[in-house]
Short mmCIF file of C-alpha atoms in Angstrom, two decimals:
data_model
loop_
_atom_site.label_atom_id
_atom_site.label_comp_id
_atom_site.label_asym_id
_atom_site.label_seq_id
_atom_site.Cartn_x
_atom_site.Cartn_y
_atom_site.Cartn_z
CA UNK T 1 9.12 -19.59 10.28
CA UNK T 2 6.56 -21.67 12.18
CA UNK T 3 3.29 -19.79 11.65
CA UNK T 4 0.07 -21.78 11.34
CA UNK T 5 -3.55 -20.99 10.60
CA UNK T 6 -6.05 -21.79 13.36
CA UNK T 7 -9.02 -22.83 11.22
CA UNK T 8 -11.38 -23.02 14.18
CA UNK T 9 -10.87 -19.41 15.28
CA UNK T 10 -9.74 -17.86 12.02
CA UNK T 11 -6.50 -16.58 13.55
CA UNK T 12 -2.82 -17.46 13.30
CA UNK T 13 -0.43 -18.90 15.87
CA UNK T 14 3.24 -19.74 16.13
CA UNK T 15 4.85 -22.80 17.69
CA UNK T 16 8.61 -22.85 17.62
CA UNK T 17 11.78 -23.78 19.45
CA UNK T 18 14.31 -21.24 20.61
CA UNK T 19 17.64 -21.11 22.43
CA UNK T 20 17.47 -19.24 25.72
CA UNK T 21 20.20 -17.11 27.30
CA UNK T 22 21.67 -20.22 28.99
CA UNK T 23 21.98 -22.07 25.68
CA UNK T 24 19.06 -24.42 26.37
CA UNK T 25 16.54 -25.32 23.65
CA UNK T 26 12.93 -24.65 24.59
CA UNK T 27 9.50 -24.71 22.88
CA UNK T 28 6.76 -22.09 23.07
CA UNK T 29 3.37 -21.36 21.51
CA UNK T 30 1.60 -18.04 21.00
CA UNK T 31 -1.94 -17.72 19.58
CA UNK T 32 -4.37 -15.03 18.49
CA UNK T 33 -2.57 -13.22 15.66
CA UNK T 34 -4.76 -11.65 12.98
CA UNK T 35 -2.34 -12.46 10.17
CA UNK T 36 0.65 -14.62 9.27
CA UNK T 37 2.99 -11.64 9.06
CA UNK T 38 2.21 -10.57 12.64
CA UNK T 39 2.78 -14.11 13.91
CA UNK T 40 6.15 -14.38 12.16
CA UNK T 41 7.21 -10.97 13.47
CA UNK T 42 6.45 -12.10 17.01
CA UNK T 43 8.60 -15.22 16.51
CA UNK T 44 11.56 -13.20 15.22
CA UNK T 45 11.41 -10.70 18.07
CA UNK T 46 10.92 -13.41 20.68
CA UNK T 47 13.98 -15.33 19.52
CA UNK T 48 16.13 -12.20 19.47
CA UNK T 49 15.06 -11.31 22.99
CA UNK T 50 15.41 -14.86 24.33
CA UNK T 51 19.09 -14.87 23.47
CA UNK T 52 19.77 -11.98 25.82
CA UNK T 53 16.94 -11.90 28.37
CA UNK T 54 17.01 -14.23 31.39
CA UNK T 55 14.01 -16.43 31.98
CA UNK T 56 14.44 -16.18 35.74
CA UNK T 57 11.92 -14.46 38.00
CA UNK T 58 12.46 -11.18 39.79
CA UNK T 59 12.39 -13.10 43.07
CA UNK T 60 15.29 -15.30 41.94
CA UNK T 61 17.25 -12.29 40.71
CA UNK T 62 16.79 -10.50 44.04
CA UNK T 63 18.06 -13.57 45.90
CA UNK T 64 21.12 -13.78 43.64
CA UNK T 65 21.82 -10.07 44.00
CA UNK T 66 21.53 -10.08 47.80
CA UNK T 67 23.84 -13.07 48.11
CA UNK T 68 26.44 -11.23 46.02
CA UNK T 69 25.90 -7.79 47.58
CA UNK T 70 26.37 -9.13 51.10
CA UNK T 71 30.02 -9.72 50.25
CA UNK T 72 30.68 -6.31 48.72
CA UNK T 73 28.69 -3.57 50.50
CA UNK T 74 28.47 -2.30 54.07
CA UNK T 75 26.29 -4.39 56.36
CA UNK T 76 24.01 -1.45 57.14
CA UNK T 77 23.56 -0.75 53.41
CA UNK T 78 22.82 -4.42 52.78
CA UNK T 79 20.13 -4.46 55.47
CA UNK T 80 18.43 -1.38 54.05
CA UNK T 81 18.51 -2.69 50.47
CA UNK T 82 17.19 -6.08 51.53
CA UNK T 83 14.34 -4.41 53.41
CA UNK T 84 13.36 -2.28 50.41
CA UNK T 85 13.50 -5.22 48.01
CA UNK T 86 11.62 -7.68 50.21
CA UNK T 87 8.95 -5.16 51.26
CA UNK T 88 8.32 -3.28 48.02
CA UNK T 89 9.71 -5.22 45.04
CA UNK T 90 9.29 -8.95 45.63
CA UNK T 91 5.64 -8.80 46.82
CA UNK T 92 4.57 -6.92 43.68
CA UNK T 93 6.96 -8.19 41.01
CA UNK T 94 8.56 -11.33 42.44
CA UNK T 95 6.72 -13.87 40.28
CA UNK T 96 7.29 -12.03 37.01
CA UNK T 97 10.01 -13.16 34.63
CA UNK T 98 12.61 -10.56 33.73
CA UNK T 99 11.42 -10.81 30.14
CA UNK T 100 8.01 -9.60 31.35
CA UNK T 101 9.35 -6.42 32.97
CA UNK T 102 8.22 -3.82 30.46
CA UNK T 103 8.61 -0.04 30.91
CA UNK T 104 4.81 0.19 31.26
CA UNK T 105 4.81 -2.30 34.14
CA UNK T 106 7.60 -0.30 35.76
CA UNK T 107 5.48 2.86 35.52
CA UNK T 108 2.54 1.06 37.13
CA UNK T 109 4.74 -0.33 39.89
CA UNK T 110 6.07 3.12 40.71
CA UNK T 111 2.53 4.51 40.79
CA UNK T 112 1.62 1.79 43.29
CA UNK T 113 4.49 2.91 45.51
CA UNK T 114 3.06 6.43 45.60
CA UNK T 115 -0.22 5.12 47.01
CA UNK T 116 1.22 2.41 49.29
CA UNK T 117 2.04 2.69 52.99
CA UNK T 118 5.01 1.84 55.13
CA UNK T 119 4.69 -1.53 56.87
CA UNK T 120 6.27 -0.03 59.99
CA UNK T 121 4.61 3.40 60.32
CA UNK T 122 1.40 2.68 58.37
CA UNK T 123 1.86 6.09 56.72
CA UNK T 124 2.28 6.92 53.05
CA UNK T 125 5.80 6.48 51.71
CA UNK T 126 7.71 9.74 51.48
CA UNK T 127 9.05 10.92 48.09
CA UNK T 128 12.58 10.28 49.37
CA UNK T 129 11.70 6.70 50.34
CA UNK T 130 10.08 6.03 46.96
CA UNK T 131 13.18 7.34 45.22
CA UNK T 132 15.34 5.13 47.42
CA UNK T 133 13.31 2.01 46.58
CA UNK T 134 13.44 2.86 42.88
CA UNK T 135 17.21 3.34 43.03
CA UNK T 136 17.76 0.02 44.79
CA UNK T 137 15.68 -1.91 42.25
CA UNK T 138 17.47 -0.17 39.39
CA UNK T 139 20.77 -1.33 40.91
CA UNK T 140 19.45 -4.89 40.89
CA UNK T 141 18.38 -4.63 37.25
CA UNK T 142 21.78 -3.23 36.28
CA UNK T 143 23.28 -6.21 38.10
CA UNK T 144 21.18 -8.47 35.86
CA UNK T 145 22.44 -6.65 32.77
CA UNK T 146 26.04 -7.17 33.84
CA UNK T 147 25.88 -10.78 34.99
CA UNK T 148 22.69 -12.44 33.75
CA UNK T 149 22.15 -11.26 30.20
CA UNK T 150 19.34 -8.74 30.69
CA UNK T 151 19.44 -6.58 27.58
CA UNK T 152 18.24 -3.28 29.08
CA UNK T 153 16.95 -1.66 32.25
CA UNK T 154 13.15 -1.21 31.87
CA UNK T 155 13.01 0.97 34.97
CA UNK T 156 15.43 3.46 33.46
CA UNK T 157 13.41 3.53 30.23
CA UNK T 158 10.17 4.04 32.18
CA UNK T 159 11.53 7.11 33.94
CA UNK T 160 10.32 8.45 37.26
CA UNK T 161 6.73 9.06 38.22
CA UNK T 162 5.80 12.19 40.13
CA UNK T 163 5.95 11.30 43.82
CA UNK T 164 6.15 14.82 45.19
CA UNK T 165 9.01 17.05 46.27
CA UNK T 166 11.93 15.20 47.84
CA UNK T 167 14.18 18.10 48.73
CA UNK T 168 14.11 19.79 52.12
CA UNK T 169 11.35 22.34 51.59
CA UNK T 170 9.03 22.18 54.60
CA UNK T 171 9.46 25.02 57.05
CA UNK T 172 8.85 22.57 59.87
CA UNK T 173 11.77 20.41 58.71
CA UNK T 174 14.26 22.55 60.62
CA UNK T 175 14.76 24.38 63.88
CA UNK T 176 16.21 27.84 64.10
CA UNK T 177 18.65 28.52 66.92
CA UNK T 178 15.79 30.19 68.80
CA UNK T 179 13.71 27.01 68.40
CA UNK T 180 16.60 24.91 69.64
CA UNK T 181 17.17 27.14 72.66
CA UNK T 182 13.50 26.88 73.61
CA UNK T 183 13.37 23.12 73.24
CA UNK T 184 16.66 22.09 74.83
CA UNK T 185 15.74 23.54 78.22
CA UNK T 186 13.11 20.81 78.59
CA UNK T 187 15.60 17.94 78.19
CA UNK T 188 16.39 16.56 81.64
CA UNK T 189 18.89 13.85 80.71
CA UNK T 190 22.42 15.22 80.53
CA UNK T 191 23.64 12.66 77.99
CA UNK T 192 20.70 13.13 75.62
CA UNK T 193 20.93 16.91 75.90
CA UNK T 194 24.61 16.80 74.94
CA UNK T 195 23.81 14.61 71.92
CA UNK T 196 21.35 17.28 70.72
CA UNK T 197 23.99 20.00 71.12
CA UNK T 198 26.44 18.01 69.00
CA UNK T 199 23.84 17.34 66.31
CA UNK T 200 22.65 20.94 66.08
CA UNK T 201 26.03 22.68 66.29
CA UNK T 202 28.10 20.04 64.49
CA UNK T 203 25.77 18.88 61.73
CA UNK T 204 26.62 15.25 62.45
CA UNK T 205 24.57 12.19 61.61
CA UNK T 206 23.15 10.53 64.72
CA UNK T 207 25.11 7.35 64.01
CA UNK T 208 28.35 9.34 63.92
CA UNK T 209 27.70 10.82 67.37
CA UNK T 210 26.73 7.51 68.94
CA UNK T 211 29.98 5.94 67.69
CA UNK T 212 32.29 8.53 69.30
CA UNK T 213 34.99 7.39 71.71
CA UNK T 214 36.99 9.60 74.09
CA UNK T 215 39.92 9.47 71.66
CA UNK T 216 37.77 11.10 68.96
CA UNK T 217 37.65 14.36 70.92
CA UNK T 218 40.67 16.67 70.58
CA UNK T 219 40.11 19.15 73.40
CA UNK T 220 43.30 21.07 72.62
CA UNK T 221 42.17 21.93 69.09
CA UNK T 222 38.40 21.72 69.75
CA UNK T 223 38.06 19.15 66.97
CA UNK T 224 35.93 16.02 66.74
CA UNK T 225 37.29 13.21 64.54
CA UNK T 226 34.59 11.35 62.58
CA UNK T 227 35.88 7.94 61.48
CA UNK T 228 33.00 5.52 62.08
CA UNK T 229 29.25 5.29 62.60
CA UNK T 230 26.75 3.33 64.66
CA UNK T 231 24.19 1.39 62.61
CA UNK T 232 20.79 0.95 64.24
CA UNK T 233 19.98 -1.79 61.73
CA UNK T 234 22.85 -4.07 62.75
CA UNK T 235 23.49 -2.64 66.22
CA UNK T 236 27.19 -2.40 65.36
CA UNK T 237 29.86 0.24 64.88
CA UNK T 238 30.72 0.28 61.18
CA UNK T 239 32.60 2.39 58.66
CA UNK T 240 31.21 5.82 57.86
CA UNK T 241 28.50 6.21 55.22
CA UNK T 242 31.04 7.21 52.55
CA UNK T 243 34.78 7.87 52.40
CA UNK T 244 34.07 11.60 52.39
CA UNK T 245 32.23 11.19 55.69
CA UNK T 246 35.60 10.69 57.39
CA UNK T 247 36.44 14.21 58.51
CA UNK T 248 37.53 16.55 61.30
CA UNK T 249 34.90 19.00 62.53
CA UNK T 250 35.92 22.05 64.55
CA UNK T 251 33.43 22.79 67.31
CA UNK T 252 32.63 25.81 69.50
CA UNK T 253 34.71 25.88 72.68
CA UNK T 254 31.58 25.91 74.84
CA UNK T 255 30.33 22.66 73.29
CA UNK T 256 33.70 20.96 73.78
CA UNK T 257 33.70 22.14 77.40
CA UNK T 258 30.31 20.44 77.86
CA UNK T 259 31.71 17.21 76.42
CA UNK T 260 34.83 17.38 78.60
CA UNK T 261 32.74 17.96 81.70
CA UNK T 262 30.43 15.07 80.80
CA UNK T 263 33.28 12.62 80.19
CA UNK T 264 35.07 13.64 83.40
CA UNK T 265 31.97 12.67 85.39
CA UNK T 266 31.61 9.21 83.85
CA UNK T 267 32.57 6.32 86.13
CA UNK T 268 33.65 4.24 84.39
CA UNK T 269 34.18 6.06 81.09
CA UNK T 270 31.88 4.55 78.48
CA UNK T 271 33.05 3.37 75.09
CA UNK T 272 31.45 4.67 72.97
CA UNK T 273 30.93 7.77 75.10
CA UNK T 274 27.16 7.82 74.50
CA UNK T 275 26.50 4.11 75.00
CA UNK T 276 23.73 5.08 77.41
CA UNK T 277 21.79 6.72 74.58
CA UNK T 278 19.80 4.93 71.88
CA UNK T 279 18.39 6.30 68.64
CA UNK T 280 14.86 5.49 69.77
CA UNK T 281 15.34 7.55 72.94
CA UNK T 282 16.67 10.53 70.98
CA UNK T 283 13.78 10.31 68.50
CA UNK T 284 11.15 10.04 71.22
CA UNK T 285 12.58 12.86 73.31
CA UNK T 286 12.80 15.29 70.40
CA UNK T 287 9.08 14.90 69.78
CA UNK T 288 8.42 15.57 73.45
CA UNK T 289 10.68 18.63 73.44
CA UNK T 290 8.91 20.08 70.40
CA UNK T 291 5.53 19.67 72.07
CA UNK T 292 6.71 21.17 75.36
CA UNK T 293 8.43 24.17 73.74
CA UNK T 294 5.78 24.82 71.09
CA UNK T 295 8.28 24.60 68.23
CA UNK T 296 7.97 22.64 64.95
CA UNK T 297 8.01 18.86 65.30
CA UNK T 298 11.10 17.50 63.58
CA UNK T 299 13.09 14.28 63.25
CA UNK T 300 16.53 13.85 64.79
CA UNK T 301 18.10 13.95 61.31
CA UNK T 302 16.49 17.36 60.80
CA UNK T 303 18.96 18.79 63.33
CA UNK T 304 21.60 18.15 60.67
CA UNK T 305 19.45 20.05 58.16
CA UNK T 306 19.00 22.80 60.75
CA UNK T 307 22.77 23.11 61.07
CA UNK T 308 23.15 23.40 57.29
CA UNK T 309 20.40 26.04 57.16
CA UNK T 310 22.12 28.03 59.90
CA UNK T 311 25.42 28.01 58.00
CA UNK T 312 23.76 28.96 54.71
CA UNK T 313 21.92 31.86 56.33
CA UNK T 314 25.24 33.10 57.72
CA UNK T 315 26.83 33.04 54.25
CA UNK T 316 29.31 30.24 54.94
CA UNK T 317 30.86 29.08 51.61
CA UNK T 318 29.18 26.02 50.15
CA UNK T 319 32.51 24.16 49.94
CA UNK T 320 33.06 24.62 53.68
CA UNK T 321 29.52 23.43 54.44
CA UNK T 322 30.00 20.40 52.19
CA UNK T 323 33.19 19.37 54.00
CA UNK T 324 31.67 19.93 57.44
CA UNK T 325 28.69 17.72 56.59
CA UNK T 326 30.87 15.02 55.05
CA UNK T 327 29.40 15.28 51.56
CA UNK T 328 31.31 14.00 48.55
CA UNK T 329 31.34 17.44 46.96
CA UNK T 330 29.51 20.77 46.92
CA UNK T 331 27.10 19.55 44.24
CA UNK T 332 25.69 17.00 46.68
CA UNK T 333 25.16 19.74 49.25
CA UNK T 334 23.44 21.96 46.71
CA UNK T 335 21.16 19.15 45.55
CA UNK T 336 19.92 18.63 49.11
CA UNK T 337 19.74 22.23 50.29
CA UNK T 338 18.89 24.15 47.12
CA UNK T 339 15.66 25.40 48.72
CA UNK T 340 17.61 27.17 51.45
CA UNK T 341 19.65 28.97 48.82
CA UNK T 342 16.47 30.21 47.17
CA UNK T 343 15.53 31.76 50.50
CA UNK T 344 18.95 33.34 50.96
CA UNK T 345 18.76 34.75 47.43
CA UNK T 346 15.96 37.06 48.59
CA UNK T 347 18.15 38.41 51.38
CA UNK T 348 20.85 39.15 48.79
CA UNK T 349 18.33 41.06 46.69
CA UNK T 350 17.24 43.04 49.77
CA UNK T 351 20.86 43.89 50.54
CA UNK T 352 21.45 45.10 46.97
CA UNK T 353 18.26 47.14 47.04
CA UNK T 354 19.40 48.82 50.24
CA UNK T 355 22.76 49.73 48.70
CA UNK T 356 21.04 51.15 45.60
CA UNK T 357 18.74 53.33 47.70
CA UNK T 358 21.76 55.27 48.92
CA UNK T 359 22.80 56.26 45.39
#
């Protein structure tokens, strides 16, 4: 051991060499220990950790991860992960070494996210966004464990901080069919109005609708084939969000008639069919429709939630809902829409009470 007494300050310090995770020999000094035993303990623990913990910074790790991820994940996913890392991880933690990422620092970082604001909207980050950022950084740390010798994931050890409810619980997060009927009458653009009909009655993601070609509509069977998605981040048509997102969705005849009529009037036929519509237009118009109709203000993606709520309230089996929405399995659907099932549970109790009253 290399512990020494600092006669001037009456404390102990250690000065020793160690072999880092790359196999390089380095020297370090640490002062301020009250006793020799504490100094020697620090040296032992430091050497053990140095063998397995990279000395690189978080910034360097993020750069390495992004370079690797770009080759293995969807472009739209890459863009989102890069945005989260560069906006919310690197500015706060970029200059820290991986060996300095303690569970306590991870707790503090998460707490900072709760009080920070979005660079784009200037509003507080939503619980879902905070969870997304946390998940992305945890993926990066797991990458370091696998390829760069990090011994453990300090973010996993730290656990989650309370950032609020992330499930769909706000009443204003959905439209009922009555709300939709009130709002849609104010939409003057035929193409945008048809997009809303598909979102509300099909439960599609907006990117899935904007990627549809004429060949994706089976007017004989009233089925829409979902095989791809439009990414607003890259401006390209890409693969669907997940493999389970590839699906056939049976639609009401009246909706398919609307689509057929719309396509028949296009000169020339657009490819994709809704090339004239952008996500920004759909988002802006839905806010205007809500204000004009006096219904809850929602996001475009909330039309998908509205569709799920409608199906749940009409007692459609969870497995059928899961397939229609393109979820991996029913557990995913339940995790997102559990609140709606709590509401439907009351209606079940009311039904049972009514049957008991006749006894």
